[in-house]
Amino acid sequence: MSGPVDRFENEPWTAAVLGLGYVGLPFAVNAIQRGVQVVGFDVNTSKVESMLNGTSPIDDISNEELASALERGLKVTSDPADIKGLDAYFICVPSPLGRSREPDLSYIRSATALIVDVIGPGALVSLESTTYPGTTEEIIVASLTAGGFELDEEVFVAYSPERVDPGSAFAIHQIPKVVGGVSETSGAVAAAAYGRLVDEVHLVSDAKVAELSKLLENTYRSVNIALANEMAQLADELDVSIWETIDAAATKPFGFQPFYPGPGVGGHCIPLDPQYLAWKAREVGGSIRFIDLAEQVNTNMPKYVVERVARLLNDRGRALKGSTVLAVGLTYKPNIADDRESPSVEVVERLAQRGANVHVIEPMLTQASVEAHGVTAINQGATLGAVDLAIILTDHDDVDYEEIAHSVPVVFDTRGAYRKRALSFSNVVEI
Ligand code: SAJ
């Protein structure tokens, strides 16, 4: 009888993917394409229903890709009985923050409890959701052991951080996968399994290394974006272009990665993941001051941007109150339809609260979802004659920036949208 490593490495095996969102569904589709028989599980029955009808719930998987995966054997279900006795279980559920910005592990806990009820001997359980070091052991191992399963004899447990990048040019299998087992044996089994799913596995000595590596990746981004944001404010005081400065520094072919200023930091990774690390640091009495400082700088950007708008209007004899402001882009980054944690939303809500009449061009969202923020959605090509100032908050490709600059007195560009497109207008002011 072959051992578990050999089994996952060389024989056909089945997998459950728990959570069919922006992480789980691409994971499931990739696994099918790599020859693993997958049952996708989600507690959201209407999401499952619409997937069975061929509608993908996320931008990164088209309806055609979903249809092809279903044809190749992908099953999607809300019934735990459908994931009974499979060879591997990949947990891809949300790990949000609670009301006081503490880790909310409730989704991981409920997915684990469900697995304990359906898992059979010899199975691998791998957690993919971003979390603090120690979670895999404290929740997954503890639950399986309490359920009577002996680690490394009857079950194998690992952590492998999701590295999905919404809108990315990289296919899932092209992105190296960090994998850490809760033991050497579990690590070897998990590495064998992931070796079938991706081109490169980076096996580390422990699940905690894998958990911490993901938090380092995203804390690194948060801190460097905050540095860019703070430098932008200083550069404005110095009357120097931060964009030209960054481009100059970026000519250094080593030791510098460019990050850019903006109206703040959105999405479901960068604003949240570092808070998992900050929480754990506080719990163990450590300190990680960069996280708190980066959060202060980044979360202050919407206010800073509104002040710059007020200043620009004031310079033209207009008060913010009563002015008509055109905002371009509400989603948290270009060309994707996701406004979760988007700083652009805070900017337009603050502008409206200060009495501005805010119109929004947002090609990626529906009129209803735009106007839910108390602003007026307008289409490209609408008459802009009454606009006193336009602000570029998210620079989608599908926007006519020249038309905007030709139609309004001043454009406040927080994304370098005109510079990126080699468009030069004297009425465009950069952050
Ligand atoms: N942002 C800036 N300046 C920058 C870069 C980003 O203001 O220089 C802003 C963006 O506008 C956005 C937020 O920060 O509002 C986050 O942007 P992001 O580029 O980090 O994109 P995300 O949130 O989709 O991050 C994901 C992450 N992937 C995972 O967590 C698995 C992150 O680790 C990736 O590095 C990132 O995608 C990526 O590179 O696109």
Tab-separated table of C-alpha atoms and ligand atoms in Angstrom:
chain	number	residue	atom	x	y	z
A	1	MET	CA	0.000	0.000	0.000
A	2	SER	CA	1.570	3.333	-1.022
A	3	GLY	CA	2.149	5.939	1.675
A	4	PRO	CA	0.252	9.257	1.765
A	5	VAL	CA	3.045	11.236	0.093
A	6	ASP	CA	3.199	8.806	-2.794
A	7	ARG	CA	-0.584	8.678	-2.980
A	8	PHE	CA	-0.960	12.463	-3.307
A	9	GLU	CA	2.020	12.662	-5.606
A	10	ASN	CA	1.199	9.914	-8.065
A	11	GLU	CA	-2.338	8.665	-7.729
A	12	PRO	CA	-5.720	10.235	-8.522
A	13	TRP	CA	-7.298	11.955	-5.535
A	14	THR	CA	-10.398	13.911	-4.680
A	15	ALA	CA	-10.692	17.277	-2.945
A	16	ALA	CA	-13.223	19.500	-1.280
A	17	VAL	CA	-12.803	23.274	-1.491
A	18	LEU	CA	-14.711	25.031	1.261
A	19	GLY	CA	-15.627	28.596	0.358
A	20	LEU	CA	-16.256	29.480	-3.308
A	21	GLY	CA	-15.313	33.141	-3.330
A	22	TYR	CA	-12.407	35.016	-4.963
A	23	VAL	CA	-9.995	32.446	-3.442
A	24	GLY	CA	-11.892	29.154	-3.429
A	25	LEU	CA	-13.488	29.209	-6.866
A	26	PRO	CA	-10.241	29.918	-8.783
A	27	PHE	CA	-8.575	27.264	-6.588
A	28	ALA	CA	-11.284	24.732	-7.490
A	29	VAL	CA	-11.169	25.552	-11.209
A	30	ASN	CA	-7.378	25.251	-11.247
A	31	ALA	CA	-7.526	21.907	-9.399
A	32	ILE	CA	-9.987	20.532	-11.959
A	33	GLN	CA	-7.697	21.709	-14.765
A	34	ARG	CA	-4.839	19.897	-13.035
A	35	GLY	CA	-6.783	16.628	-12.978
A	36	VAL	CA	-8.048	16.578	-9.397
A	37	GLN	CA	-11.703	15.748	-8.906
A	38	VAL	CA	-13.130	18.650	-6.889
A	39	VAL	CA	-16.321	19.234	-4.948
A	40	GLY	CA	-16.770	22.915	-4.233
A	41	PHE	CA	-18.706	23.616	-1.062
A	42	ASP	CA	-20.314	26.879	-0.012
A	43	VAL	CA	-22.876	27.573	2.699
A	44	ASN	CA	-24.470	30.204	0.460
A	45	THR	CA	-27.130	28.147	-1.291
A	46	SER	CA	-28.109	30.911	-3.726
A	47	LYS	CA	-24.475	31.292	-4.792
A	48	VAL	CA	-24.303	27.531	-5.389
A	49	GLU	CA	-27.597	27.646	-7.273
A	50	SER	CA	-26.431	30.414	-9.587
A	51	MET	CA	-23.130	28.604	-10.229
A	52	LEU	CA	-25.033	25.451	-11.155
A	53	ASN	CA	-26.930	27.662	-13.596
A	54	GLY	CA	-23.597	28.750	-15.093
A	55	THR	CA	-23.180	32.160	-13.455
A	56	SER	CA	-19.788	32.821	-11.920
A	57	PRO	CA	-19.942	34.847	-8.675
A	58	ILE	CA	-16.542	36.453	-9.258
A	59	ASP	CA	-14.850	38.492	-11.997
A	60	ASP	CA	-11.703	36.355	-12.128
A	61	ILE	CA	-13.628	33.259	-13.292
A	62	SER	CA	-15.780	33.833	-16.366
A	63	ASN	CA	-19.037	32.024	-16.934
A	64	GLU	CA	-17.282	30.137	-19.731
A	65	GLU	CA	-14.476	28.994	-17.409
A	66	LEU	CA	-17.051	27.904	-14.837
A	67	ALA	CA	-19.027	26.009	-17.480
A	68	SER	CA	-15.892	24.268	-18.670
A	69	ALA	CA	-14.952	23.258	-15.108
A	70	LEU	CA	-18.487	21.927	-14.519
A	71	GLU	CA	-18.222	19.944	-17.732
A	72	ARG	CA	-14.893	18.526	-16.546
A	73	GLY	CA	-16.484	17.263	-13.373
A	74	LEU	CA	-16.438	20.163	-10.892
A	75	LYS	CA	-19.290	19.701	-8.483
A	76	VAL	CA	-20.648	22.587	-6.396
A	77	THR	CA	-22.862	22.014	-3.405
A	78	SER	CA	-24.165	23.274	-0.072
A	79	ASP	CA	-24.735	19.766	1.221
A	80	PRO	CA	-21.979	18.510	3.569
A	81	ALA	CA	-22.862	14.932	2.611
A	82	ASP	CA	-21.375	15.692	-0.822
A	83	ILE	CA	-17.910	16.232	0.646
A	84	LYS	CA	-17.849	13.126	2.837
A	85	GLY	CA	-14.770	10.905	2.735
A	86	LEU	CA	-12.702	12.915	0.251
A	87	ASP	CA	-8.907	12.799	0.163
A	88	ALA	CA	-8.209	16.484	0.803
A	89	TYR	CA	-9.986	19.502	2.240
A	90	PHE	CA	-8.895	23.042	1.347
A	91	ILE	CA	-10.370	25.795	3.524
A	92	CYS	CA	-10.787	29.020	1.567
A	93	VAL	CA	-13.281	30.892	3.728
A	94	PRO	CA	-13.184	34.576	4.754
A	95	SER	CA	-11.048	35.736	7.667
A	96	PRO	CA	-12.391	39.257	8.240
A	97	LEU	CA	-11.979	41.572	11.187
A	98	GLY	CA	-14.544	41.909	13.947
A	99	ARG	CA	-16.151	45.143	15.101
A	100	SER	CA	-13.115	46.166	17.148
A	101	ARG	CA	-10.757	45.078	14.363
A	102	GLU	CA	-9.872	41.804	16.057
A	103	PRO	CA	-9.528	38.558	14.026
A	104	ASP	CA	-12.872	36.961	13.232
A	105	LEU	CA	-12.143	33.245	12.885
A	106	SER	CA	-15.789	32.200	12.957
A	107	TYR	CA	-15.781	31.105	9.297
A	108	ILE	CA	-12.634	29.015	9.804
A	109	ARG	CA	-14.119	27.448	12.916
A	110	SER	CA	-17.372	26.491	11.219
A	111	ALA	CA	-15.602	25.103	8.147
A	112	THR	CA	-13.369	23.027	10.423
A	113	ALA	CA	-16.331	21.708	12.419
A	114	LEU	CA	-17.975	20.649	9.185
A	115	ILE	CA	-14.821	18.855	8.022
A	116	VAL	CA	-14.574	16.927	11.317
A	117	ASP	CA	-18.041	15.551	10.580
A	118	VAL	CA	-17.279	14.322	7.067
A	119	ILE	CA	-13.542	13.580	6.949
A	120	GLY	CA	-12.236	10.038	6.684
A	121	PRO	CA	-8.868	8.483	7.600
A	122	GLY	CA	-5.849	9.444	5.505
A	123	ALA	CA	-7.129	12.849	4.511
A	124	LEU	CA	-5.240	16.135	4.252
A	125	VAL	CA	-6.679	19.390	5.595
A	126	SER	CA	-5.056	22.626	4.432
A	127	LEU	CA	-6.041	26.115	5.571
A	128	GLU	CA	-5.640	28.852	2.947
A	129	SER	CA	-7.406	31.771	4.647
A	130	THR	CA	-5.136	34.557	5.850
A	131	THR	CA	-4.668	34.360	9.607
A	132	TYR	CA	-2.212	34.854	12.443
A	133	PRO	CA	0.548	32.328	13.277
A	134	GLY	CA	-0.794	29.447	15.371
A	135	THR	CA	-4.324	29.342	13.963
A	136	THR	CA	-3.857	26.072	12.059
A	137	GLU	CA	-2.774	24.249	15.176
A	138	GLU	CA	-5.135	26.021	17.566
A	139	ILE	CA	-8.233	25.386	15.461
A	140	ILE	CA	-7.694	22.716	12.795
A	141	VAL	CA	-5.455	20.288	14.688
A	142	ALA	CA	-7.320	20.807	17.949
A	143	SER	CA	-10.713	20.130	16.318
A	144	LEU	CA	-9.556	17.028	14.454
A	145	THR	CA	-7.828	15.624	17.528
A	146	ALA	CA	-10.926	16.300	19.629
A	147	GLY	CA	-12.890	14.509	16.902
A	148	GLY	CA	-10.798	11.403	17.480
A	149	PHE	CA	-8.400	11.688	14.531
A	150	GLU	CA	-4.729	11.077	15.197
A	151	LEU	CA	-2.451	13.609	13.552
A	152	ASP	CA	-0.042	12.135	10.972
A	153	GLU	CA	-1.638	8.725	11.307
A	154	GLU	CA	-5.234	9.427	10.297
A	155	VAL	CA	-5.097	13.057	9.190
A	156	PHE	CA	-2.484	15.468	7.877
A	157	VAL	CA	-2.728	19.204	8.481
A	158	ALA	CA	-1.028	22.165	6.821
A	159	TYR	CA	-1.265	25.862	6.048
A	160	SER	CA	-0.746	27.398	2.628
A	161	PRO	CA	-1.549	31.103	2.242
A	162	GLU	CA	-3.796	32.056	-0.664
A	163	ARG	CA	-1.959	34.241	-3.146
A	164	VAL	CA	-4.847	35.164	-5.379
A	165	ASP	CA	-4.355	38.566	-6.904
A	166	PRO	CA	-7.675	39.891	-8.226
A	167	GLY	CA	-7.269	40.877	-11.859
A	168	SER	CA	-3.821	39.331	-11.944
A	169	ALA	CA	-1.950	38.390	-15.106
A	170	PHE	CA	-0.727	35.269	-13.303
A	171	ALA	CA	-2.634	31.975	-13.530
A	172	ILE	CA	-3.006	30.254	-10.154
A	173	HIS	CA	-0.663	27.401	-11.064
A	174	GLN	CA	2.075	29.897	-12.014
A	175	ILE	CA	2.180	31.478	-8.544
A	176	PRO	CA	4.641	29.700	-6.225
A	177	LYS	CA	2.866	28.211	-3.211
A	178	VAL	CA	4.273	28.437	0.317
A	179	VAL	CA	3.300	25.302	2.254
A	180	GLY	CA	3.906	24.525	5.931
A	181	GLY	CA	2.772	21.414	7.787
A	182	VAL	CA	1.968	21.275	11.494
A	183	SER	CA	4.532	18.476	11.476
A	184	GLU	CA	7.232	17.258	9.123
A	185	THR	CA	5.003	14.411	7.984
A	186	SER	CA	2.024	16.677	7.329
A	187	GLY	CA	4.283	19.094	5.520
A	188	ALA	CA	5.539	16.379	3.183
A	189	VAL	CA	2.004	15.204	2.446
A	190	ALA	CA	0.783	18.745	1.802
A	191	ALA	CA	3.759	19.510	-0.440
A	192	ALA	CA	2.958	16.385	-2.486
A	193	ALA	CA	-0.660	17.469	-2.867
A	194	TYR	CA	0.126	21.067	-3.795
A	195	GLY	CA	2.802	19.817	-6.178
A	196	ARG	CA	-0.040	18.473	-8.300
A	197	LEU	CA	-1.847	21.828	-8.268
A	198	VAL	CA	0.896	24.401	-8.895
A	199	ASP	CA	4.215	24.530	-10.750
A	200	GLU	CA	6.314	25.469	-7.705
A	201	VAL	CA	5.912	24.562	-4.033
A	202	HIS	CA	8.026	26.262	-1.376
A	203	LEU	CA	7.888	23.936	1.653
A	204	VAL	CA	8.708	25.595	4.958
A	205	SER	CA	9.408	23.878	8.264
A	206	ASP	CA	6.198	24.773	10.047
A	207	ALA	CA	2.645	26.018	9.504
A	208	LYS	CA	3.471	29.128	11.532
A	209	VAL	CA	6.176	30.138	9.063
A	210	ALA	CA	3.628	29.890	6.261
A	211	GLU	CA	1.032	31.839	8.261
A	212	LEU	CA	3.507	34.592	9.130
A	213	SER	CA	4.909	34.794	5.578
A	214	LYS	CA	1.528	35.857	4.197
A	215	LEU	CA	1.150	38.555	6.837
A	216	LEU	CA	4.671	39.788	6.059
A	217	GLU	CA	3.813	39.970	2.341
A	218	ASN	CA	0.834	42.207	2.911
A	219	THR	CA	2.262	44.218	5.783
A	220	TYR	CA	5.173	44.984	3.474
A	221	ARG	CA	2.693	46.418	0.967
A	222	SER	CA	0.733	48.385	3.532
A	223	VAL	CA	3.877	49.960	5.017
A	224	ASN	CA	5.357	50.871	1.625
A	225	ILE	CA	2.103	52.302	0.352
A	226	ALA	CA	1.941	54.385	3.528
A	227	LEU	CA	5.485	55.594	2.885
A	228	ALA	CA	4.447	56.649	-0.624
A	229	ASN	CA	1.398	58.428	0.812
A	230	GLU	CA	3.434	60.275	3.403
A	231	MET	CA	6.114	61.197	0.875
A	232	ALA	CA	3.388	62.536	-1.421
A	233	GLN	CA	2.175	64.921	1.286
A	234	LEU	CA	5.717	66.114	1.951
A	235	ALA	CA	6.446	66.458	-1.781
A	236	ASP	CA	3.364	68.655	-2.151
A	237	GLU	CA	4.643	70.918	0.638
A	238	LEU	CA	7.998	71.029	-1.154
A	239	ASP	CA	6.232	71.721	-4.477
A	240	VAL	CA	7.910	68.652	-6.001
A	241	SER	CA	6.184	65.972	-8.108
A	242	ILE	CA	6.044	62.741	-6.093
A	243	TRP	CA	5.357	60.843	-9.339
A	244	GLU	CA	8.483	62.128	-11.028
A	245	THR	CA	10.409	61.412	-7.815
A	246	ILE	CA	9.207	57.796	-7.662
A	247	ASP	CA	9.917	57.252	-11.349
A	248	ALA	CA	13.434	58.561	-10.796
A	249	ALA	CA	14.045	56.302	-7.792
A	250	ALA	CA	12.604	53.362	-9.735
A	251	THR	CA	15.390	53.614	-12.306
A	252	LYS	CA	17.565	51.907	-9.704
A	253	PRO	CA	17.564	48.277	-10.880
A	254	PHE	CA	18.040	46.919	-7.353
A	255	GLY	CA	16.953	47.699	-3.847
A	256	PHE	CA	13.868	49.716	-4.733
A	257	GLN	CA	10.305	48.647	-5.574
A	258	PRO	CA	7.983	51.530	-6.535
A	259	PHE	CA	4.794	52.060	-4.595
A	260	TYR	CA	2.479	54.949	-5.400
A	261	PRO	CA	0.328	57.370	-3.437
A	262	GLY	CA	-3.432	57.351	-3.707
A	263	PRO	CA	-6.631	58.196	-1.840
A	264	GLY	CA	-5.977	55.337	0.601
A	265	VAL	CA	-5.802	51.536	0.688
A	266	GLY	CA	-8.750	49.312	-0.098
A	267	GLY	CA	-9.590	45.703	-0.816
A	268	HIS	CA	-9.951	42.713	1.453
A	269	CYS	CA	-6.243	42.050	1.952
A	270	ILE	CA	-4.018	45.039	2.593
A	271	PRO	CA	-6.231	46.981	5.025
A	272	LEU	CA	-7.077	43.826	6.988
A	273	ASP	CA	-4.230	41.294	6.949
A	274	PRO	CA	-1.718	43.447	8.878
A	275	GLN	CA	-4.301	43.839	11.638
A	276	TYR	CA	-4.156	40.055	12.187
A	277	LEU	CA	-0.444	40.408	12.816
A	278	ALA	CA	-0.888	43.484	15.035
A	279	TRP	CA	-3.461	41.624	17.117
A	280	LYS	CA	-1.172	38.610	17.576
A	281	ALA	CA	1.795	40.855	18.351
A	282	ARG	CA	-0.163	42.543	21.110
A	283	GLU	CA	-1.305	39.158	22.431
A	284	VAL	CA	2.266	37.907	22.787
A	285	GLY	CA	3.499	41.232	24.106
A	286	GLY	CA	5.516	41.962	21.006
A	287	SER	CA	5.318	45.165	19.044
A	288	ILE	CA	5.007	45.963	15.404
A	289	ARG	CA	4.731	49.715	15.277
A	290	PHE	CA	4.982	49.868	11.500
A	291	ILE	CA	1.514	48.342	11.150
A	292	ASP	CA	-0.150	50.932	13.340
A	293	LEU	CA	1.727	53.812	11.721
A	294	ALA	CA	0.953	52.569	8.204
A	295	GLU	CA	-2.703	52.200	9.125
A	296	GLN	CA	-2.788	55.769	10.480
A	297	VAL	CA	-1.211	57.184	7.328
A	298	ASN	CA	-3.291	55.129	4.903
A	299	THR	CA	-6.628	55.626	6.652
A	300	ASN	CA	-6.005	59.370	6.814
A	301	MET	CA	-5.631	59.664	3.033
A	302	PRO	CA	-9.345	60.151	2.251
A	303	LYS	CA	-9.429	63.145	4.605
A	304	TYR	CA	-6.195	64.481	3.082
A	305	VAL	CA	-7.596	64.131	-0.430
A	306	VAL	CA	-10.793	65.984	0.523
A	307	GLU	CA	-8.696	68.820	1.988
A	308	ARG	CA	-6.716	69.055	-1.240
A	309	VAL	CA	-9.994	69.265	-3.185
A	310	ALA	CA	-11.236	72.028	-0.869
A	311	ARG	CA	-7.942	73.871	-1.369
A	312	LEU	CA	-8.117	73.590	-5.165
A	313	LEU	CA	-11.680	74.900	-5.223
A	314	ASN	CA	-10.785	77.668	-2.810
A	315	ASP	CA	-7.913	78.705	-5.085
A	316	ARG	CA	-10.580	79.209	-7.764
A	317	GLY	CA	-12.876	81.197	-5.514
A	318	ARG	CA	-15.242	78.318	-4.878
A	319	ALA	CA	-16.276	76.782	-1.596
A	320	LEU	CA	-16.503	72.998	-1.433
A	321	LYS	CA	-20.062	73.438	-0.210
A	322	GLY	CA	-22.287	73.920	-3.210
A	323	SER	CA	-19.624	72.941	-5.756
A	324	THR	CA	-20.198	70.141	-8.247
A	325	VAL	CA	-17.454	67.532	-8.032
A	326	LEU	CA	-17.066	64.708	-10.542
A	327	ALA	CA	-15.417	61.625	-8.990
A	328	VAL	CA	-13.998	58.955	-11.306
A	329	GLY	CA	-13.707	55.413	-9.899
A	330	LEU	CA	-15.213	53.988	-6.716
A	331	THR	CA	-13.716	50.472	-6.724
A	332	TYR	CA	-10.595	49.811	-4.680
A	333	LYS	CA	-8.332	49.247	-7.678
A	334	PRO	CA	-8.646	49.630	-11.430
A	335	ASN	CA	-10.688	47.433	-13.747
A	336	ILE	CA	-12.324	45.250	-11.114
A	337	ALA	CA	-15.835	45.496	-9.766
A	338	ASP	CA	-15.052	45.482	-6.040
A	339	ASP	CA	-15.658	48.465	-3.769
A	340	ARG	CA	-15.018	46.672	-0.467
A	341	GLU	CA	-12.989	48.847	1.903
A	342	SER	CA	-12.497	51.208	-1.014
A	343	PRO	CA	-11.071	54.578	0.116
A	344	SER	CA	-12.748	56.200	-2.897
A	345	VAL	CA	-16.088	55.538	-1.232
A	346	GLU	CA	-14.958	57.388	1.885
A	347	VAL	CA	-13.737	60.292	-0.250
A	348	VAL	CA	-17.038	60.776	-2.078
A	349	GLU	CA	-19.044	60.350	1.124
A	350	ARG	CA	-16.891	62.990	2.844
A	351	LEU	CA	-17.273	65.350	-0.118
A	352	ALA	CA	-21.061	64.930	-0.003
A	353	GLN	CA	-21.074	65.435	3.781
A	354	ARG	CA	-19.188	68.722	3.243
A	355	GLY	CA	-21.982	69.890	0.941
A	356	ALA	CA	-20.517	69.128	-2.483
A	357	ASN	CA	-22.810	67.881	-5.219
A	358	VAL	CA	-20.986	64.663	-6.121
A	359	HIS	CA	-21.368	62.956	-9.504
A	360	VAL	CA	-19.588	59.654	-10.051
A	361	ILE	CA	-18.385	57.887	-13.182
A	362	GLU	CA	-17.806	54.229	-12.246
A	363	PRO	CA	-17.964	51.884	-15.250
A	364	MET	CA	-17.445	48.735	-13.153
A	365	LEU	CA	-20.388	49.114	-10.779
A	366	THR	CA	-24.141	49.357	-11.230
A	367	GLN	CA	-25.905	52.707	-10.825
A	368	ALA	CA	-27.637	51.390	-7.697
A	369	SER	CA	-24.402	50.347	-5.998
A	370	VAL	CA	-22.850	53.735	-6.776
A	371	GLU	CA	-25.859	55.724	-5.611
A	372	ALA	CA	-26.039	53.671	-2.409
A	373	HIS	CA	-23.239	55.975	-1.240
A	374	GLY	CA	-25.430	59.081	-1.471
A	375	VAL	CA	-23.981	60.330	-4.772
A	376	THR	CA	-25.242	60.571	-8.359
A	377	ALA	CA	-24.013	58.048	-10.899
A	378	ILE	CA	-23.446	59.466	-14.366
A	379	ASN	CA	-22.321	57.816	-17.564
A	380	GLN	CA	-19.274	58.576	-19.632
A	381	GLY	CA	-20.054	61.228	-22.204
A	382	ALA	CA	-22.539	63.000	-19.915
A	383	THR	CA	-22.397	66.791	-20.095
A	384	LEU	CA	-19.760	67.997	-17.637
A	385	GLY	CA	-20.299	71.738	-18.048
A	386	ALA	CA	-21.518	72.247	-14.481
A	387	VAL	CA	-18.570	70.423	-12.925
A	388	ASP	CA	-16.275	72.643	-10.844
A	389	LEU	CA	-13.627	69.969	-10.238
A	390	ALA	CA	-13.018	66.365	-11.270
A	391	ILE	CA	-11.093	63.936	-9.064
A	392	ILE	CA	-9.562	60.698	-10.357
A	393	LEU	CA	-9.848	58.181	-7.492
A	394	THR	CA	-9.483	54.865	-9.369
A	395	ASP	CA	-8.017	54.956	-12.838
A	396	HIS	CA	-9.974	52.369	-14.791
A	397	ASP	CA	-8.860	51.813	-18.353
A	398	ASP	CA	-12.379	52.366	-19.668
A	399	VAL	CA	-12.540	56.129	-18.974
A	400	ASP	CA	-12.064	59.039	-21.401
A	401	TYR	CA	-9.558	61.106	-19.405
A	402	GLU	CA	-8.971	63.581	-22.260
A	403	GLU	CA	-12.685	64.350	-22.468
A	404	ILE	CA	-12.766	65.024	-18.726
A	405	ALA	CA	-9.731	67.325	-18.784
A	406	HIS	CA	-11.186	69.238	-21.750
A	407	SER	CA	-14.551	69.675	-19.993
A	408	VAL	CA	-13.768	70.778	-16.426
A	409	PRO	CA	-11.795	73.679	-14.916
A	410	VAL	CA	-9.475	71.466	-12.857
A	411	VAL	CA	-8.754	67.751	-12.417
A	412	PHE	CA	-7.234	66.434	-9.189
A	413	ASP	CA	-5.470	63.224	-10.194
A	414	THR	CA	-4.760	60.983	-7.153
A	415	ARG	CA	-3.565	58.029	-9.288
A	416	GLY	CA	-1.177	59.456	-11.841
A	417	ALA	CA	-3.792	58.498	-14.433
A	418	TYR	CA	-2.803	61.217	-16.904
A	419	ARG	CA	0.925	60.641	-16.458
A	420	LYS	CA	0.514	56.860	-16.992
A	421	ARG	CA	-1.262	57.622	-20.258
A	422	ALA	CA	1.215	60.308	-21.367
A	423	LEU	CA	-1.621	62.849	-21.323
A	424	SER	CA	-0.487	66.385	-20.459
A	425	PHE	CA	-3.021	69.027	-19.452
A	426	SER	CA	-2.262	72.270	-17.620
A	427	ASN	CA	-5.472	71.896	-15.576
A	428	VAL	CA	-4.505	68.496	-14.161
A	429	VAL	CA	-3.094	68.686	-10.629
A	430	GLU	CA	-1.461	65.531	-9.177
A	431	ILE	CA	-1.577	64.355	-5.598
B	1	SAJ	N1	-2.316	50.772	-3.601
B	1	SAJ	C1	-1.752	52.041	-3.550
B	1	SAJ	N2	-0.461	52.189	-3.954
B	1	SAJ	C2	0.280	51.119	-4.417
B	1	SAJ	C3	-0.320	49.849	-4.458
B	1	SAJ	C4	-1.613	49.695	-4.052
B	1	SAJ	O1	-2.398	53.006	-3.140
B	1	SAJ	O2	1.436	51.324	-4.790
B	1	SAJ	C5	-3.692	50.599	-3.133
B	1	SAJ	C6	-4.611	50.070	-4.212
B	1	SAJ	O3	-5.186	51.131	-4.941
B	1	SAJ	C7	-5.661	49.320	-3.391
B	1	SAJ	C8	-4.875	48.809	-2.197
B	1	SAJ	O4	-3.689	49.621	-2.120
B	1	SAJ	O5	-6.664	50.197	-2.942
B	1	SAJ	C9	-4.464	47.346	-2.305
B	1	SAJ	O6	-3.876	47.196	-3.550
B	1	SAJ	P1	-3.029	45.836	-3.951
B	1	SAJ	O7	-2.308	46.158	-5.214
B	1	SAJ	O8	-2.239	45.388	-2.811
B	1	SAJ	O9	-4.158	44.801	-4.378
B	1	SAJ	P2	-4.990	43.754	-3.526
B	1	SAJ	O10	-5.649	44.333	-2.355
B	1	SAJ	O11	-5.832	43.051	-4.524
B	1	SAJ	O12	-3.859	42.788	-2.964
B	1	SAJ	C10	-3.672	41.522	-3.519
B	1	SAJ	C11	-2.879	40.798	-2.467
B	1	SAJ	N3	-2.928	39.382	-2.718
B	1	SAJ	C12	-3.077	38.568	-1.659
B	1	SAJ	O13	-3.217	38.970	-0.526
B	1	SAJ	C13	-3.080	37.131	-1.959
B	1	SAJ	C14	-1.429	41.273	-2.459
B	1	SAJ	O14	-0.632	40.386	-1.672
B	1	SAJ	C15	-0.870	41.325	-3.838
B	1	SAJ	O15	0.492	41.739	-3.801
B	1	SAJ	C16	-1.715	42.306	-4.632
B	1	SAJ	O16	-3.003	41.669	-4.763
B	1	SAJ	C17	-1.119	42.617	-5.989
B	1	SAJ	O17	0.120	42.595	-6.109
B	1	SAJ	O18	-1.921	42.980	-6.849
